Amino acid sequence: MLISLFFSANIYQISANELEKGLRGRNSILKKPIGPGFSSETRQALLEESEQLINDAKAQVLNRLIIINLFIFIGGGFLSYYLAYRTLKPIEDANLAQKRFIDDASHELRTPLTALISENEVALMDATMTKKQYQQQLASNIEEIKKLSNLTDSLLRLAGIENKDVLSEEYSLNEALKIALNRASTLAKEKNILIKSNLKNNIHLKGDQNGTAEAIFIILDNAVKYSPKNSKISISVMQNKNNVHLAIKDHGIGIKSSEQPHIFDRFYRADTSRTKQNVSGYGLGLSIAQDIVSKQGGQIDLISQPGKGSTFTIKLPK
Ligand code: ADP
């Protein structure tokens, strides 16, 4: 607006000067003695008329400049508002996402804490409880505390991924898979689930071995959690010139197509896992896995059919 006003003032000044220069030229001609028949009244009238014309022209220039400036002021105002909105939108979205995350995290933390407090208060008030019942109460407390500890670990891991620079060292995918398989084996054994892998040749990748192992473990652990007892999980590895694809296929409960786009969201748990099955979890695993993989330039894809099973494929650049 200031620039526009500055130029307008200059344009007005230059136009006024030019008009006055023209007027002075015309006046000097009018003031010269001219032939008879050109009375001094006529000369005066002509001088006044040109004065009037110049004043009108100046007023017109001024009016135009005022209109243009008004237009720039209103148009610029709207444009500035729109651009400010566009610039601030990602910041607002990030703030909202953070707020939602904190809301969800506090909710998930508060629910088991409230349950723990009320269970213990009831136990304290009950004078008839036997030693065995107290032991049961303590065992249930420990179970809840373990869940809370897992949740805080997941939250810390998510915060860690966000702040950490991506490691870029050469590592063996076989080693990462071995770490993940070791961690998942306990639950798999409990459910008598057989995990088979076709990875034989050594594959070397650049990135973060522990991160990749963590992502594979999360998907493998889910495959075990959401599969029936005595079923099979297969891990297959394929590679092309640029990428390695590690697919983990289970024959579990599967995921509805309407829920598939959301399962990588933080704290999202599909209906089936909340209600029908008594499977522990907070809906953070897949979002951690996705963060880890995408930080290494890869992605996770999913194909799933309810009742038939799911295949999660981790694609990593070579
Ligand atoms: P959770 O701790 O609930 O397992 P995740 O983020 O790991 O959290 O997974 C989100 C949701 O995706 C789960 O609650 C579950 O409903 C669904 N899910 C993930 N993996 C599988 C799978 N292999 N089979 C069926 N459902 C799955």
Short mmCIF file of N, CA, C and O in Angstrom, two decimals, residues 82 109 206 260:
data_model
loop_
_atom_site.label_atom_id
_atom_site.label_comp_id
_atom_site.label_asym_id
_atom_site.label_seq_id
_atom_site.Cartn_x
_atom_site.Cartn_y
_atom_site.Cartn_z
N TYR A 82 -5.78 -14.13 2.28
CA TYR A 82 -5.77 -15.47 1.70
C TYR A 82 -4.37 -16.09 1.81
O TYR A 82 -4.20 -17.24 2.21
N LEU A 109 -3.72 -43.02 28.73
CA LEU A 109 -3.01 -43.18 30.00
C LEU A 109 -3.97 -43.13 31.19
O LEU A 109 -3.80 -43.83 32.17
N LYS A 206 21.12 -49.78 2.98
CA LYS A 206 21.68 -48.62 3.70
C LYS A 206 20.57 -48.02 4.53
O LYS A 206 19.47 -47.78 4.03
N GLN A 260 -8.86 -49.95 6.41
CA GLN A 260 -7.46 -50.00 5.95
C GLN A 260 -6.77 -48.64 5.86
O GLN A 260 -5.62 -48.51 6.25
#
